[in-house]
């Protein structure tokens, strides 16, 4: 499982193994100030990073910057 989150320390506290930091609290998977196309690119980048994290062997908690 991959935990995409806005506050990494909380994910570490709950014991998530694969952590992908999100953009920000109000819009974790996008950025409305970038417009529809720019926000889409942000989402795609985060989803691809999460999929890569899911495929990566980890030993303990790992944050994918």
PDB file of N, CA, C and O in Angstrom:
ATOM      1  N   UNK A   1       0.838  -1.172   0.000  1.00  0.00           N
ATOM      2  CA  UNK A   1       0.000   0.000   0.000  1.00  0.00           C
ATOM      3  C   UNK A   1       0.885   1.237   0.000  1.00  0.00           C
ATOM      4  O   UNK A   1       1.955   1.257   0.599  1.00  0.00           O
ATOM      5  N   UNK A   2       0.421   2.276  -0.668  1.00  0.00           N
ATOM      6  CA  UNK A   2       1.115   3.562  -0.705  1.00  0.00           C
ATOM      7  C   UNK A   2       0.213   4.591  -0.045  1.00  0.00           C
ATOM      8  O   UNK A   2      -0.976   4.678  -0.356  1.00  0.00           O
ATOM      9  N   UNK A   3       0.773   5.370   0.866  1.00  0.00           N
ATOM     10  CA  UNK A   3       0.022   6.423   1.527  1.00  0.00           C
ATOM     11  C   UNK A   3       0.436   7.758   0.920  1.00  0.00           C
ATOM     12  O   UNK A   3       1.557   8.211   1.125  1.00  0.00           O
ATOM     13  N   UNK A   4      -0.464   8.358   0.132  1.00  0.00           N
ATOM     14  CA  UNK A   4      -0.230   9.695  -0.414  1.00  0.00           C
ATOM     15  C   UNK A   4      -0.789  10.666   0.608  1.00  0.00           C
ATOM     16  O   UNK A   4      -1.979  10.615   0.940  1.00  0.00           O
ATOM     17  N   UNK A   5       0.061  11.534   1.138  1.00  0.00           N
ATOM     18  CA  UNK A   5      -0.374  12.365   2.264  1.00  0.00           C
ATOM     19  C   UNK A   5       0.182  13.782   2.172  1.00  0.00           C
ATOM     20  O   UNK A   5       1.142  14.047   1.466  1.00  0.00           O
ATOM     21  N   UNK A   6      -0.448  14.659   2.928  1.00  0.00           N
ATOM     22  CA  UNK A   6       0.016  16.042   2.970  1.00  0.00           C
ATOM     23  C   UNK A   6       0.891  16.302   4.195  1.00  0.00           C
ATOM     24  O   UNK A   6       1.649  17.259   4.207  1.00  0.00           O
ATOM     25  N   UNK A   7       0.793  15.463   5.209  1.00  0.00           N
ATOM     26  CA  UNK A   7       1.582  15.636   6.435  1.00  0.00           C
ATOM     27  C   UNK A   7       2.351  14.333   6.689  1.00  0.00           C
ATOM     28  O   UNK A   7       1.835  13.390   7.284  1.00  0.00           O
ATOM     29  N   UNK A   8       3.587  14.297   6.231  1.00  0.00           N
ATOM     30  CA  UNK A   8       4.413  13.088   6.312  1.00  0.00           C
ATOM     31  C   UNK A   8       4.607  12.596   7.750  1.00  0.00           C
ATOM     32  O   UNK A   8       4.529  11.388   7.988  1.00  0.00           O
ATOM     33  N   UNK A   9       4.837  13.472   8.736  1.00  0.00           N
ATOM     34  CA  UNK A   9       5.028  12.965  10.098  1.00  0.00           C
ATOM     35  C   UNK A   9       3.843  12.134  10.616  1.00  0.00           C
ATOM     36  O   UNK A   9       4.037  11.181  11.375  1.00  0.00           O
ATOM     37  N   UNK A  10       2.627  12.465  10.200  1.00  0.00           N
ATOM     38  CA  UNK A  10       1.469  11.673  10.619  1.00  0.00           C
ATOM     39  C   UNK A  10       1.551  10.282   9.999  1.00  0.00           C
ATOM     40  O   UNK A  10       1.297   9.275  10.667  1.00  0.00           O
ATOM     41  N   UNK A  11       1.928  10.212   8.722  1.00  0.00           N
ATOM     42  CA  UNK A  11       2.073   8.911   8.069  1.00  0.00           C
ATOM     43  C   UNK A  11       3.142   8.069   8.739  1.00  0.00           C
ATOM     44  O   UNK A  11       2.994   6.856   8.879  1.00  0.00           O
ATOM     45  N   UNK A  12       4.221   8.712   9.143  1.00  0.00           N
ATOM     46  CA  UNK A  12       5.284   7.992   9.849  1.00  0.00           C
ATOM     47  C   UNK A  12       4.777   7.483  11.195  1.00  0.00           C
ATOM     48  O   UNK A  12       5.098   6.363  11.605  1.00  0.00           O
ATOM     49  N   UNK A  13       3.966   8.293  11.872  1.00  0.00           N
ATOM     50  CA  UNK A  13       3.434   7.914  13.176  1.00  0.00           C
ATOM     51  C   UNK A  13       2.503   6.716  13.085  1.00  0.00           C
ATOM     52  O   UNK A  13       2.533   5.833  13.937  1.00  0.00           O
ATOM     53  N   UNK A  14       1.692   6.662  12.026  1.00  0.00           N
ATOM     54  CA  UNK A  14       0.739   5.551  11.914  1.00  0.00           C
ATOM     55  C   UNK A  14       1.371   4.295  11.329  1.00  0.00           C
ATOM     56  O   UNK A  14       0.739   3.259  11.250  1.00  0.00           O
ATOM     57  N   UNK A  15       2.628   4.410  10.874  1.00  0.00           N
ATOM     58  CA  UNK A  15       3.363   3.231  10.427  1.00  0.00           C
ATOM     59  C   UNK A  15       3.244   2.901   8.952  1.00  0.00           C
ATOM     60  O   UNK A  15       3.487   1.759   8.567  1.00  0.00           O
ATOM     61  N   UNK A  16       2.884   3.865   8.124  1.00  0.00           N
ATOM     62  CA  UNK A  16       2.808   3.611   6.685  1.00  0.00           C
ATOM     63  C   UNK A  16       4.193   3.244   6.157  1.00  0.00           C
ATOM     64  O   UNK A  16       5.187   3.859   6.536  1.00  0.00           O
ATOM     65  N   UNK A  17       4.262   2.238   5.280  1.00  0.00           N
ATOM     66  CA  UNK A  17       5.556   1.792   4.755  1.00  0.00           C
ATOM     67  C   UNK A  17       6.017   2.603   3.557  1.00  0.00           C
ATOM     68  O   UNK A  17       7.193   2.916   3.433  1.00  0.00           O
ATOM     69  N   UNK A  18       5.113   2.907   2.629  1.00  0.00           N
ATOM     70  CA  UNK A  18       5.456   3.676   1.434  1.00  0.00           C
ATOM     71  C   UNK A  18       4.687   4.983   1.500  1.00  0.00           C
ATOM     72  O   UNK A  18       3.458   4.991   1.460  1.00  0.00           O
ATOM     73  N   UNK A  19       5.417   6.090   1.572  1.00  0.00           N
ATOM     74  CA  UNK A  19       4.798   7.402   1.752  1.00  0.00           C
ATOM     75  C   UNK A  19       5.188   8.308   0.590  1.00  0.00           C
ATOM     76  O   UNK A  19       6.377   8.457   0.289  1.00  0.00           O
ATOM     77  N   UNK A  20       4.187   8.884  -0.051  1.00  0.00           N
ATOM     78  CA  UNK A  20       4.415   9.853  -1.129  1.00  0.00           C
ATOM     79  C   UNK A  20       3.818  11.180  -0.672  1.00  0.00           C
ATOM     80  O   UNK A  20       2.605  11.285  -0.477  1.00  0.00           O
ATOM     81  N   UNK A  21       4.647  12.208  -0.476  1.00  0.00           N
ATOM     82  CA  UNK A  21       4.121  13.508  -0.070  1.00  0.00           C
ATOM     83  C   UNK A  21       3.257  14.130  -1.168  1.00  0.00           C
ATOM     84  O   UNK A  21       3.615  14.119  -2.339  1.00  0.00           O
ATOM     85  N   UNK A  22       2.114  14.651  -0.775  1.00  0.00           N
ATOM     86  CA  UNK A  22       1.190  15.299  -1.710  1.00  0.00           C
ATOM     87  C   UNK A  22       1.513  16.789  -1.804  1.00  0.00           C
ATOM     88  O   UNK A  22       2.416  17.292  -1.136  1.00  0.00           O
ATOM     89  N   UNK A  23       0.747  17.487  -2.626  1.00  0.00           N
ATOM     90  CA  UNK A  23       0.999  18.899  -2.904  1.00  0.00           C
ATOM     91  C   UNK A  23       0.720  19.795  -1.711  1.00  0.00           C
ATOM     92  O   UNK A  23       1.566  20.575  -1.304  1.00  0.00           O
ATOM     93  N   UNK A  24      -0.469  19.731  -1.144  1.00  0.00           N
ATOM     94  CA  UNK A  24      -0.818  20.590  -0.019  1.00  0.00           C
ATOM     95  C   UNK A  24      -2.143  20.165   0.589  1.00  0.00           C
ATOM     96  O   UNK A  24      -2.891  19.388  -0.001  1.00  0.00           O
ATOM     97  N   UNK A  25      -2.445  20.692   1.746  1.00  0.00           N
ATOM     98  CA  UNK A  25      -3.632  20.260   2.477  1.00  0.00           C
ATOM     99  C   UNK A  25      -4.930  20.542   1.726  1.00  0.00           C
ATOM    100  O   UNK A  25      -5.748  19.647   1.584  1.00  0.00           O
ATOM    101  N   UNK A  26      -5.162  21.743   1.203  1.00  0.00           N
ATOM    102  CA  UNK A  26      -6.463  21.939   0.544  1.00  0.00           C
ATOM    103  C   UNK A  26      -6.604  21.179  -0.782  1.00  0.00           C
ATOM    104  O   UNK A  26      -7.700  20.798  -1.158  1.00  0.00           O
ATOM    105  N   UNK A  27      -5.509  20.949  -1.478  1.00  0.00           N
ATOM    106  CA  UNK A  27      -5.536  20.255  -2.769  1.00  0.00           C
ATOM    107  C   UNK A  27      -4.381  19.259  -2.826  1.00  0.00           C
ATOM    108  O   UNK A  27      -3.351  19.529  -3.437  1.00  0.00           O
ATOM    109  N   UNK A  28      -4.522  18.091  -2.182  1.00  0.00           N
ATOM    110  CA  UNK A  28      -3.399  17.153  -2.112  1.00  0.00           C
ATOM    111  C   UNK A  28      -2.958  16.595  -3.462  1.00  0.00           C
ATOM    112  O   UNK A  28      -1.802  16.300  -3.645  1.00  0.00           O
ATOM    113  N   UNK A  29      -3.886  16.466  -4.408  1.00  0.00           N
ATOM    114  CA  UNK A  29      -3.530  15.874  -5.700  1.00  0.00           C
ATOM    115  C   UNK A  29      -3.758  16.848  -6.845  1.00  0.00           C
ATOM    116  O   UNK A  29      -4.257  16.478  -7.908  1.00  0.00           O
ATOM    117  N   UNK A  30      -3.335  18.069  -6.671  1.00  0.00           N
ATOM    118  CA  UNK A  30      -3.475  19.046  -7.739  1.00  0.00           C
ATOM    119  C   UNK A  30      -3.131  20.436  -7.254  1.00  0.00           C
ATOM    120  O   UNK A  30      -2.750  20.629  -6.109  1.00  0.00           O
ATOM    121  N   UNK A  31      -3.290  21.401  -8.146  1.00  0.00           N
ATOM    122  CA  UNK A  31      -3.040  22.795  -7.815  1.00  0.00           C
ATOM    123  C   UNK A  31      -3.924  23.652  -8.716  1.00  0.00           C
ATOM    124  O   UNK A  31      -3.582  23.873  -9.878  1.00  0.00           O
ATOM    125  N   UNK A  32      -5.056  24.114  -8.206  1.00  0.00           N
ATOM    126  CA  UNK A  32      -5.994  24.845  -9.051  1.00  0.00           C
ATOM    127  C   UNK A  32      -5.440  26.156  -9.615  1.00  0.00           C
ATOM    128  O   UNK A  32      -5.930  26.638 -10.624  1.00  0.00           O
ATOM    129  N   UNK A  33      -4.402  26.689  -9.007  1.00  0.00           N
ATOM    130  CA  UNK A  33      -3.830  27.935  -9.527  1.00  0.00           C
ATOM    131  C   UNK A  33      -3.076  27.710 -10.833  1.00  0.00           C
ATOM    132  O   UNK A  33      -2.765  28.660 -11.535  1.00  0.00           O
ATOM    133  N   UNK A  34      -2.778  26.442 -11.155  1.00  0.00           N
ATOM    134  CA  UNK A  34      -2.068  26.120 -12.396  1.00  0.00           C
ATOM    135  C   UNK A  34      -3.012  25.911 -13.574  1.00  0.00           C
ATOM    136  O   UNK A  34      -2.556  25.631 -14.688  1.00  0.00           O
ATOM    137  N   UNK A  35      -4.315  25.990 -13.326  1.00  0.00           N
ATOM    138  CA  UNK A  35      -5.280  25.732 -14.385  1.00  0.00           C
ATOM    139  C   UNK A  35      -5.519  24.241 -14.528  1.00  0.00           C
ATOM    140  O   UNK A  35      -4.872  23.415 -13.877  1.00  0.00           O
ATOM    141  N   UNK A  36      -6.458  23.897 -15.386  1.00  0.00           N
ATOM    142  CA  UNK A  36      -6.838  22.490 -15.537  1.00  0.00           C
ATOM    143  C   UNK A  36      -5.681  21.631 -16.042  1.00  0.00           C
ATOM    144  O   UNK A  36      -5.416  20.556 -15.519  1.00  0.00           O
ATOM    145  N   UNK A  37      -4.972  22.099 -17.043  1.00  0.00           N
ATOM    146  CA  UNK A  37      -3.873  21.312 -17.609  1.00  0.00           C
ATOM    147  C   UNK A  37      -2.707  21.170 -16.629  1.00  0.00           C
ATOM    148  O   UNK A  37      -2.142  20.089 -16.461  1.00  0.00           O
ATOM    149  N   UNK A  38      -2.355  22.258 -15.968  1.00  0.00           N
ATOM    150  CA  UNK A  38      -1.252  22.215 -15.008  1.00  0.00           C
ATOM    151  C   UNK A  38      -1.565  21.337 -13.813  1.00  0.00           C
ATOM    152  O   UNK A  38      -0.716  20.584 -13.342  1.00  0.00           O
ATOM    153  N   UNK A  39      -2.803  21.423 -13.325  1.00  0.00           N
ATOM    154  CA  UNK A  39      -3.222  20.601 -12.202  1.00  0.00           C
ATOM    155  C   UNK A  39      -3.229  19.120 -12.588  1.00  0.00           C
ATOM    156  O   UNK A  39      -2.849  18.256 -11.801  1.00  0.00           O
ATOM    157  N   UNK A  40      -3.633  18.833 -13.819  1.00  0.00           N
ATOM    158  CA  UNK A  40      -3.617  17.457 -14.330  1.00  0.00           C
ATOM    159  C   UNK A  40      -2.196  16.903 -14.328  1.00  0.00           C
ATOM    160  O   UNK A  40      -1.962  15.763 -13.930  1.00  0.00           O
ATOM    161  N   UNK A  41      -1.238  17.719 -14.748  1.00  0.00           N
ATOM    162  CA  UNK A  41       0.161  17.281 -14.764  1.00  0.00           C
ATOM    163  C   UNK A  41       0.662  16.969 -13.355  1.00  0.00           C
ATOM    164  O   UNK A  41       1.408  16.003 -13.149  1.00  0.00           O
ATOM    165  N   UNK A  42       0.256  17.794 -12.387  1.00  0.00           N
ATOM    166  CA  UNK A  42       0.640  17.548 -10.987  1.00  0.00           C
ATOM    167  C   UNK A  42       0.063  16.211 -10.523  1.00  0.00           C
ATOM    168  O   UNK A  42       0.756  15.400  -9.913  1.00  0.00           O
ATOM    169  N   UNK A  43      -1.215  15.970 -10.823  1.00  0.00           N
ATOM    170  CA  UNK A  43      -1.853  14.710 -10.428  1.00  0.00           C
ATOM    171  C   UNK A  43      -1.170  13.513 -11.072  1.00  0.00           C
ATOM    172  O   UNK A  43      -0.911  12.500 -10.413  1.00  0.00           O
ATOM    173  N   UNK A  44      -0.886  13.615 -12.359  1.00  0.00           N
ATOM    174  CA  UNK A  44      -0.243  12.505 -13.059  1.00  0.00           C
ATOM    175  C   UNK A  44       1.127  12.191 -12.462  1.00  0.00           C
ATOM    176  O   UNK A  44       1.488  11.026 -12.285  1.00  0.00           O
ATOM    177  N   UNK A  45       1.886  13.229 -12.136  1.00  0.00           N
ATOM    178  CA  UNK A  45       3.211  13.032 -11.549  1.00  0.00           C
ATOM    179  C   UNK A  45       3.098  12.302 -10.207  1.00  0.00           C
ATOM    180  O   UNK A  45       3.855  11.365  -9.936  1.00  0.00           O
ATOM    181  N   UNK A  46       2.131  12.707  -9.372  1.00  0.00           N
ATOM    182  CA  UNK A  46       1.958  12.063  -8.073  1.00  0.00           C
ATOM    183  C   UNK A  46       1.470  10.625  -8.211  1.00  0.00           C
ATOM    184  O   UNK A  46       1.934   9.730  -7.494  1.00  0.00           O
ATOM    185  N   UNK A  47       0.551  10.386  -9.125  1.00  0.00           N
ATOM    186  CA  UNK A  47       0.047   9.025  -9.318  1.00  0.00           C
ATOM    187  C   UNK A  47       1.150   8.118  -9.843  1.00  0.00           C
ATOM    188  O   UNK A  47       1.304   6.976  -9.385  1.00  0.00           O
ATOM    189  N   UNK A  48       1.960   8.602 -10.778  1.00  0.00           N
ATOM    190  CA  UNK A  48       3.068   7.801 -11.295  1.00  0.00           C
ATOM    191  C   UNK A  48       4.092   7.511 -10.194  1.00  0.00           C
ATOM    192  O   UNK A  48       4.640   6.412 -10.111  1.00  0.00           O
ATOM    193  N   UNK A  49       4.333   8.498  -9.345  1.00  0.00           N
ATOM    194  CA  UNK A  49       5.262   8.296  -8.230  1.00  0.00           C
ATOM    195  C   UNK A  49       4.705   7.252  -7.257  1.00  0.00           C
ATOM    196  O   UNK A  49       5.440   6.391  -6.770  1.00  0.00           O
ATOM    197  N   UNK A  50       3.407   7.299  -7.002  1.00  0.00           N
ATOM    198  CA  UNK A  50       2.776   6.328  -6.109  1.00  0.00           C
ATOM    199  C   UNK A  50       2.834   4.921  -6.712  1.00  0.00           C
ATOM    200  O   UNK A  50       3.092   3.946  -5.998  1.00  0.00           O
ATOM    201  N   UNK A  51       2.607   4.805  -8.014  1.00  0.00           N
ATOM    202  CA  UNK A  51       2.692   3.498  -8.664  1.00  0.00           C
ATOM    203  C   UNK A  51       4.116   2.943  -8.627  1.00  0.00           C
ATOM    204  O   UNK A  51       4.329   1.757  -8.407  1.00  0.00           O
ATOM    205  N   UNK A  52       5.093   3.820  -8.825  1.00  0.00           N
ATOM    206  CA  UNK A  52       6.498   3.398  -8.734  1.00  0.00           C
ATOM    207  C   UNK A  52       6.823   2.954  -7.307  1.00  0.00           C
ATOM    208  O   UNK A  52       7.527   1.959  -7.094  1.00  0.00           O
ATOM    209  N   UNK A  53       6.303   3.682  -6.321  1.00  0.00           N
ATOM    210  CA  UNK A  53       6.534   3.321  -4.923  1.00  0.00           C
ATOM    211  C   UNK A  53       5.919   1.962  -4.615  1.00  0.00           C
ATOM    212  O   UNK A  53       6.506   1.145  -3.904  1.00  0.00           O
ATOM    213  N   UNK A  54       4.749   1.707  -5.178  1.00  0.00           N
ATOM    214  CA  UNK A  54       4.069   0.434  -4.961  1.00  0.00           C
ATOM    215  C   UNK A  54       4.874  -0.737  -5.520  1.00  0.00           C
ATOM    216  O   UNK A  54       4.866  -1.828  -4.966  1.00  0.00           O
ATOM    217  N   UNK A  55       5.624  -0.496  -6.564  1.00  0.00           N
ATOM    218  CA  UNK A  55       6.419  -1.537  -7.201  1.00  0.00           C
ATOM    219  C   UNK A  55       7.813  -1.677  -6.594  1.00  0.00           C
ATOM    220  O   UNK A  55       8.556  -2.581  -6.959  1.00  0.00           O
ATOM    221  N   UNK A  56       8.163  -0.781  -5.687  1.00  0.00           N
ATOM    222  CA  UNK A  56       9.492  -0.774  -5.085  1.00  0.00           C
ATOM    223  C   UNK A  56       9.515  -1.597  -3.803  1.00  0.00           C
ATOM    224  O   UNK A  56       8.659  -1.419  -2.932  1.00  0.00           O
ATOM    225  N   UNK A  57      10.478  -2.478  -3.705  1.00  0.00           N
ATOM    226  CA  UNK A  57      10.672  -3.276  -2.493  1.00  0.00           C
ATOM    227  C   UNK A  57      11.189  -2.354  -1.389  1.00  0.00           C
ATOM    228  O   UNK A  57      12.153  -1.607  -1.594  1.00  0.00           O
ATOM    229  N   UNK A  58      10.545  -2.365  -0.234  1.00  0.00           N
ATOM    230  CA  UNK A  58      10.993  -1.533   0.874  1.00  0.00           C
ATOM    231  C   UNK A  58      11.189  -2.389   2.115  1.00  0.00           C
ATOM    232  O   UNK A  58      10.568  -3.434   2.271  1.00  0.00           O
ATOM    233  N   UNK A  59      12.067  -1.926   2.966  1.00  0.00           N
ATOM    234  CA  UNK A  59      12.307  -2.568   4.249  1.00  0.00           C
ATOM    235  C   UNK A  59      12.065  -1.506   5.317  1.00  0.00           C
ATOM    236  O   UNK A  59      12.956  -0.739   5.654  1.00  0.00           O
ATOM    237  N   UNK A  60      10.842  -1.429   5.793  1.00  0.00           N
ATOM    238  CA  UNK A  60      10.488  -0.392   6.752  1.00  0.00           C
ATOM    239  C   UNK A  60       9.894   0.816   6.069  1.00  0.00           C
ATOM    240  O   UNK A  60       9.563   0.781   4.876  1.00  0.00           O
ATOM    241  N   UNK A  61       9.756   1.890   6.798  1.00  0.00           N
ATOM    242  CA  UNK A  61       9.121   3.095   6.273  1.00  0.00           C
ATOM    243  C   UNK A  61      10.037   3.809   5.273  1.00  0.00           C
ATOM    244  O   UNK A  61      11.219   4.023   5.540  1.00  0.00           O
ATOM    245  N   UNK A  62       9.456   4.185   4.140  1.00  0.00           N
ATOM    246  CA  UNK A  62      10.214   4.872   3.101  1.00  0.00           C
ATOM    247  C   UNK A  62       9.387   6.022   2.566  1.00  0.00           C
ATOM    248  O   UNK A  62       8.222   5.852   2.213  1.00  0.00           O
ATOM    249  N   UNK A  63       9.999   7.208   2.510  1.00  0.00           N
ATOM    250  CA  UNK A  63       9.342   8.386   1.952  1.00  0.00           C
ATOM    251  C   UNK A  63       9.909   8.580   0.550  1.00  0.00           C
ATOM    252  O   UNK A  63      11.112   8.703   0.366  1.00  0.00           O
ATOM    253  N   UNK A  64       9.024   8.625  -0.439  1.00  0.00           N
ATOM    254  CA  UNK A  64       9.408   8.814  -1.838  1.00  0.00           C
ATOM    255  C   UNK A  64       9.240  10.287  -2.185  1.00  0.00           C
ATOM    256  O   UNK A  64       8.149  10.738  -2.487  1.00  0.00           O
ATOM    257  N   UNK A  65      10.320  11.022  -2.126  1.00  0.00           N
ATOM    258  CA  UNK A  65      10.278  12.469  -2.400  1.00  0.00           C
ATOM    259  C   UNK A  65      10.056  12.763  -3.857  1.00  0.00           C
ATOM    260  O   UNK A  65      10.409  12.146  -4.741  1.00  0.00           O
TER     261      UNK A  65
END
